[in-house]
Structures are given as C-alpha cells and as structure tokens.
C-alpha cells in the first residue's frame, strides 16, 4: 500500500505524537517511510507545511523540505474525466450556485492548484497500478462554506481509501513502551 499524507496529518503527528517520541524512533519511522516512498509527501503539501502553524512541521521534520523527500506533481495532468468529476461530483451545488461563471472558474482554478486536489489527482492517477490511500484528519462534513467537498468525500467518488493518522500508525508501526517506575516514600 502506498499512502499519501495530508498537511493536517503531519501537523497532528508533530503536535500529538512527537512530544512522546523521546528516543526518536517514531520520527525515524516516518522519515524511512517517506524515503522508501511507502508514504508520499507531495510537493504542495510540503509547501503548506512551511506556511501552516508557523512552520511547525518543517521545524520538527526539516527533511520534508528537501527534494528527495517530496514527490513532484508538476507532471500530473488531469484528464477530462477528472475535470468532469470536479464539476459534477466534487463540487457542492448550493455553494457553486452562489457564484457566477467567472467566479466559479476562479475558485475552480484555485482548487485545481491546491494540495487537496493534487493529492486526489495523484491517487486517481496511481490507483490503477497501486493500492493508494490518503491519510487525512479531515472528516467528510462540509461546514466551512467552501465550494468543493472535503478529501474523504471526493475519495469516495473515485474509490480511493482514506484513513486517519492513528489508523496508519496502528497498521504500520510497532509501539514499544518502556515504563520506568521510581520508588518513593510517602513519609
């Protein structure tokens, strides 16, 4: 299985998992998965990581900025069928109807250039040759007033599996706990 990781999952990894990774094994696991291309960080996600949360991800995981860790999406060309999916299946009709044609085309072009759309296109382009999953913390609920649906909903349309970071770690990482107990006297 090849997994494509979203910015929000990398932020969650840094915020909620790395503080407990005292020996660096979890960080090393993530780096190894990315180097071996079992876990894909597309170029647009790497750029988002530099911009979101004051660069929290790239500060904690500086290797993400380096070219050998990123997968370029510049050569990906969305086929006509994918454009049709965007206009007919990925869009939220009520939000689209609030826009005139020119406004919709601008929002559509922004979406096509986004990390979310690039991850979905990458998965769509590779699903015939590989078992592809997108790791994201997003839910399918649209409560942000955006014109396009969230990643999990769009992935359902193209039959690409999504999972959250804890699921990925549970399936791919063996956690080894060492508990140190210090004896204390109450009096």
mmCIF file of C-alpha atoms in Angstrom:
data_model
loop_
_atom_site.group_PDB
_atom_site.id
_atom_site.type_symbol
_atom_site.label_atom_id
_atom_site.label_comp_id
_atom_site.label_asym_id
_atom_site.label_seq_id
_atom_site.Cartn_x
_atom_site.Cartn_y
_atom_site.Cartn_z
ATOM 1 C CA UNK A 1 0.000 0.000 0.000
ATOM 2 C CA UNK A 2 1.156 3.495 -0.823
ATOM 3 C CA UNK A 3 -0.171 6.276 1.391
ATOM 4 C CA UNK A 4 -0.297 9.974 0.588
ATOM 5 C CA UNK A 5 -0.196 12.140 3.707
ATOM 6 C CA UNK A 6 -2.067 15.413 4.101
ATOM 7 C CA UNK A 7 -0.778 18.541 5.838
ATOM 8 C CA UNK A 8 -3.273 18.219 8.691
ATOM 9 C CA UNK A 9 -1.989 14.706 9.466
ATOM 10 C CA UNK A 10 1.613 15.905 9.521
ATOM 11 C CA UNK A 11 0.614 18.727 11.881
ATOM 12 C CA UNK A 12 -1.151 16.183 14.119
ATOM 13 C CA UNK A 13 1.940 13.947 14.026
ATOM 14 C CA UNK A 14 4.162 16.786 15.212
ATOM 15 C CA UNK A 15 1.735 18.144 17.817
ATOM 16 C CA UNK A 16 0.392 14.959 19.359
ATOM 17 C CA UNK A 17 2.891 12.161 18.710
ATOM 18 C CA UNK A 18 6.394 13.620 18.574
ATOM 19 C CA UNK A 19 6.306 15.020 22.135
ATOM 20 C CA UNK A 20 6.195 11.404 23.368
ATOM 21 C CA UNK A 21 8.912 10.197 20.976
ATOM 22 C CA UNK A 22 11.817 10.666 23.368
ATOM 23 C CA UNK A 23 14.150 8.254 21.560
ATOM 24 C CA UNK A 24 13.309 9.453 18.021
ATOM 25 C CA UNK A 25 12.067 6.068 16.794
ATOM 26 C CA UNK A 26 8.715 7.348 15.606
ATOM 27 C CA UNK A 27 10.331 10.259 13.778
ATOM 28 C CA UNK A 28 12.820 7.853 12.173
ATOM 29 C CA UNK A 29 9.950 5.574 11.163
ATOM 30 C CA UNK A 30 8.175 8.457 9.416
ATOM 31 C CA UNK A 31 11.349 9.556 7.649
ATOM 32 C CA UNK A 32 12.086 5.983 6.500
ATOM 33 C CA UNK A 33 8.518 5.528 5.215
ATOM 34 C CA UNK A 34 8.828 8.730 3.182
ATOM 35 C CA UNK A 35 12.283 7.848 1.829
ATOM 36 C CA UNK A 36 11.086 4.391 0.788
ATOM 37 C CA UNK A 37 8.046 6.000 -0.887
ATOM 38 C CA UNK A 38 5.599 3.988 1.200
ATOM 39 C CA UNK A 39 4.403 7.350 2.473
ATOM 40 C CA UNK A 40 4.193 10.137 -0.089
ATOM 41 C CA UNK A 41 4.539 13.827 0.693
ATOM 42 C CA UNK A 42 3.597 15.704 -2.447
ATOM 43 C CA UNK A 43 5.326 18.991 -3.178
ATOM 44 C CA UNK A 44 2.241 21.105 -2.484
ATOM 45 C CA UNK A 45 1.786 19.523 0.951
ATOM 46 C CA UNK A 46 5.435 20.301 1.740
ATOM 47 C CA UNK A 47 4.810 23.955 0.836
ATOM 48 C CA UNK A 48 1.673 24.030 3.017
ATOM 49 C CA UNK A 49 3.703 22.587 5.898
ATOM 50 C CA UNK A 50 6.081 25.534 5.684
ATOM 51 C CA UNK A 51 3.180 28.000 5.830
ATOM 52 C CA UNK A 52 0.787 26.456 8.338
ATOM 53 C CA UNK A 53 1.129 26.668 12.100
ATOM 54 C CA UNK A 54 4.187 28.903 11.779
ATOM 55 C CA UNK A 55 6.182 26.142 10.054
ATOM 56 C CA UNK A 56 5.660 23.719 12.942
ATOM 57 C CA UNK A 57 6.046 20.639 10.725
ATOM 58 C CA UNK A 58 9.135 21.764 8.852
ATOM 59 C CA UNK A 59 10.764 22.857 12.118
ATOM 60 C CA UNK A 60 10.223 19.439 13.690
ATOM 61 C CA UNK A 61 10.727 17.445 10.474
ATOM 62 C CA UNK A 62 13.145 19.561 8.398
ATOM 63 C CA UNK A 63 13.766 16.704 5.944
ATOM 64 C CA UNK A 64 10.311 17.344 4.435
ATOM 65 C CA UNK A 65 11.682 20.465 2.731
ATOM 66 C CA UNK A 66 14.329 18.505 0.795
ATOM 67 C CA UNK A 67 13.623 17.367 -2.755
ATOM 68 C CA UNK A 68 14.429 13.692 -2.174
ATOM 69 C CA UNK A 69 11.551 13.501 0.329
ATOM 70 C CA UNK A 70 8.949 15.235 -1.834
ATOM 71 C CA UNK A 71 7.028 13.849 -4.782
ATOM 72 C CA UNK A 72 6.523 16.335 -7.580
ATOM 73 C CA UNK A 73 3.057 16.754 -9.013
ATOM 74 C CA UNK A 74 4.102 19.166 -11.761
ATOM 75 C CA UNK A 75 3.895 16.475 -14.451
ATOM 76 C CA UNK A 76 0.413 15.338 -13.413
ATOM 77 C CA UNK A 77 -2.184 16.285 -15.975
ATOM 78 C CA UNK A 78 -5.811 15.978 -15.011
ATOM 79 C CA UNK A 79 -7.670 14.030 -17.697
ATOM 80 C CA UNK A 80 -11.038 15.222 -18.991
ATOM 81 C CA UNK A 81 -12.795 12.649 -16.776
ATOM 82 C CA UNK A 82 -11.166 14.187 -13.683
ATOM 83 C CA UNK A 83 -12.319 17.676 -14.712
ATOM 84 C CA UNK A 84 -15.802 16.273 -15.117
ATOM 85 C CA UNK A 85 -15.613 14.795 -11.601
ATOM 86 C CA UNK A 86 -14.604 18.192 -10.223
ATOM 87 C CA UNK A 87 -17.519 19.972 -11.887
ATOM 88 C CA UNK A 88 -20.149 17.323 -11.192
ATOM 89 C CA UNK A 89 -19.130 15.305 -8.133
ATOM 90 C CA UNK A 90 -16.554 17.218 -6.082
ATOM 91 C CA UNK A 91 -18.472 20.493 -6.064
ATOM 92 C CA UNK A 92 -21.134 21.442 -3.541
ATOM 93 C CA UNK A 93 -24.018 22.520 -5.757
ATOM 94 C CA UNK A 94 -25.536 25.057 -3.391
ATOM 95 C CA UNK A 95 -22.173 26.803 -2.931
ATOM 96 C CA UNK A 96 -21.465 26.748 -6.677
ATOM 97 C CA UNK A 97 -24.883 28.256 -7.407
ATOM 98 C CA UNK A 98 -23.986 31.331 -5.344
ATOM 99 C CA UNK A 99 -21.239 32.179 -7.824
ATOM 100 C CA UNK A 100 -21.427 33.482 -11.357
ATOM 101 C CA UNK A 101 -19.489 31.570 -14.037
ATOM 102 C CA UNK A 102 -16.364 33.756 -13.823
ATOM 103 C CA UNK A 103 -16.233 33.477 -10.021
ATOM 104 C CA UNK A 104 -16.692 29.707 -10.222
ATOM 105 C CA UNK A 105 -13.864 29.379 -12.751
ATOM 106 C CA UNK A 106 -11.528 31.312 -10.410
ATOM 107 C CA UNK A 107 -12.467 29.141 -7.408
ATOM 108 C CA UNK A 108 -12.163 26.013 -9.558
ATOM 109 C CA UNK A 109 -8.681 27.008 -10.730
ATOM 110 C CA UNK A 110 -7.619 27.655 -7.115
ATOM 111 C CA UNK A 111 -8.927 24.213 -6.182
ATOM 112 C CA UNK A 112 -7.052 22.589 -9.085
ATOM 113 C CA UNK A 113 -3.834 24.179 -7.766
ATOM 114 C CA UNK A 114 -4.468 23.168 -4.148
ATOM 115 C CA UNK A 115 -2.686 20.446 -2.215
ATOM 116 C CA UNK A 116 -6.022 18.680 -1.604
ATOM 117 C CA UNK A 117 -6.834 18.410 -5.304
ATOM 118 C CA UNK A 118 -3.247 17.433 -6.126
ATOM 119 C CA UNK A 119 -3.342 14.576 -3.599
ATOM 120 C CA UNK A 120 -6.648 13.368 -5.022
ATOM 121 C CA UNK A 121 -5.340 13.617 -8.600
ATOM 122 C CA UNK A 122 -2.140 11.773 -7.619
ATOM 123 C CA UNK A 123 -4.224 8.999 -6.036
ATOM 124 C CA UNK A 124 -6.589 8.938 -9.020
ATOM 125 C CA UNK A 125 -3.637 8.683 -11.436
ATOM 126 C CA UNK A 126 -1.933 5.891 -9.476
ATOM 127 C CA UNK A 127 -4.869 3.781 -8.314
ATOM 128 C CA UNK A 128 -4.726 1.526 -11.383
ATOM 129 C CA UNK A 129 -1.149 0.481 -10.655
ATOM 130 C CA UNK A 130 -1.071 0.608 -6.849
ATOM 131 C CA UNK A 131 -3.237 0.330 -3.769
ATOM 132 C CA UNK A 132 -3.349 4.021 -2.812
ATOM 133 C CA UNK A 133 -4.686 5.556 0.411
ATOM 134 C CA UNK A 134 -4.838 9.187 1.535
ATOM 135 C CA UNK A 135 -4.065 9.893 5.176
ATOM 136 C CA UNK A 136 -6.020 12.910 6.390
ATOM 137 C CA UNK A 137 -7.597 14.100 9.596
ATOM 138 C CA UNK A 138 -10.437 15.703 7.638
ATOM 139 C CA UNK A 139 -13.964 14.436 8.016
ATOM 140 C CA UNK A 140 -16.498 14.392 5.239
ATOM 141 C CA UNK A 141 -18.627 17.067 6.873
ATOM 142 C CA UNK A 142 -18.686 20.332 4.966
ATOM 143 C CA UNK A 143 -19.082 23.100 7.462
ATOM 144 C CA UNK A 144 -16.635 25.641 6.149
ATOM 145 C CA UNK A 145 -18.625 27.214 3.290
ATOM 146 C CA UNK A 146 -16.145 26.090 0.619
ATOM 147 C CA UNK A 147 -17.262 25.270 -2.892
ATOM 148 C CA UNK A 148 -15.620 21.838 -3.033
ATOM 149 C CA UNK A 149 -16.182 18.826 -0.812
ATOM 150 C CA UNK A 150 -13.624 17.546 1.670
ATOM 151 C CA UNK A 151 -11.000 14.933 0.783
ATOM 152 C CA UNK A 152 -12.842 11.892 2.230
ATOM 153 C CA UNK A 153 -15.998 12.650 0.236
ATOM 154 C CA UNK A 154 -14.094 13.172 -3.010
ATOM 155 C CA UNK A 155 -12.103 9.987 -2.434
ATOM 156 C CA UNK A 156 -15.342 8.004 -2.137
ATOM 157 C CA UNK A 157 -16.252 9.184 -5.643
ATOM 158 C CA UNK A 158 -13.004 7.828 -7.124
ATOM 159 C CA UNK A 159 -12.819 4.716 -4.901
ATOM 160 C CA UNK A 160 -9.692 5.748 -3.027
ATOM 161 C CA UNK A 161 -9.475 4.777 0.627
ATOM 162 C CA UNK A 162 -8.812 7.384 3.308
ATOM 163 C CA UNK A 163 -7.622 6.841 6.847
ATOM 164 C CA UNK A 164 -6.617 8.916 9.812
ATOM 165 C CA UNK A 165 -3.077 9.026 11.172
ATOM 166 C CA UNK A 166 -3.796 6.757 14.183
ATOM 167 C CA UNK A 167 -5.063 4.051 11.815
ATOM 168 C CA UNK A 168 -1.931 4.315 9.684
ATOM 169 C CA UNK A 169 0.338 4.095 12.722
ATOM 170 C CA UNK A 170 -1.642 1.184 14.148
ATOM 171 C CA UNK A 171 -1.280 -0.739 10.885
ATOM 172 C CA UNK A 172 2.374 0.124 10.195
ATOM 173 C CA UNK A 173 4.250 0.943 13.386
ATOM 174 C CA UNK A 174 5.001 -1.293 16.331
ATOM 175 C CA UNK A 175 4.953 0.736 19.508
ATOM 176 C CA UNK A 176 7.402 -0.358 22.164
ATOM 177 C CA UNK A 177 6.672 1.054 25.588
ATOM 178 C CA UNK A 178 9.188 1.193 28.369
ATOM 179 C CA UNK A 179 7.799 2.253 31.698
ATOM 180 C CA UNK A 180 10.142 3.395 34.408
ATOM 181 C CA UNK A 181 8.855 3.237 37.961
ATOM 182 C CA UNK A 182 10.583 5.187 40.685
ATOM 183 C CA UNK A 183 10.011 4.126 44.258
ATOM 184 C CA UNK A 184 9.040 6.932 46.590
ATOM 185 C CA UNK A 185 8.314 7.124 50.275
ATOM 186 C CA UNK A 186 5.134 8.752 51.406
ATOM 187 C CA UNK A 187 6.575 9.854 54.770
#
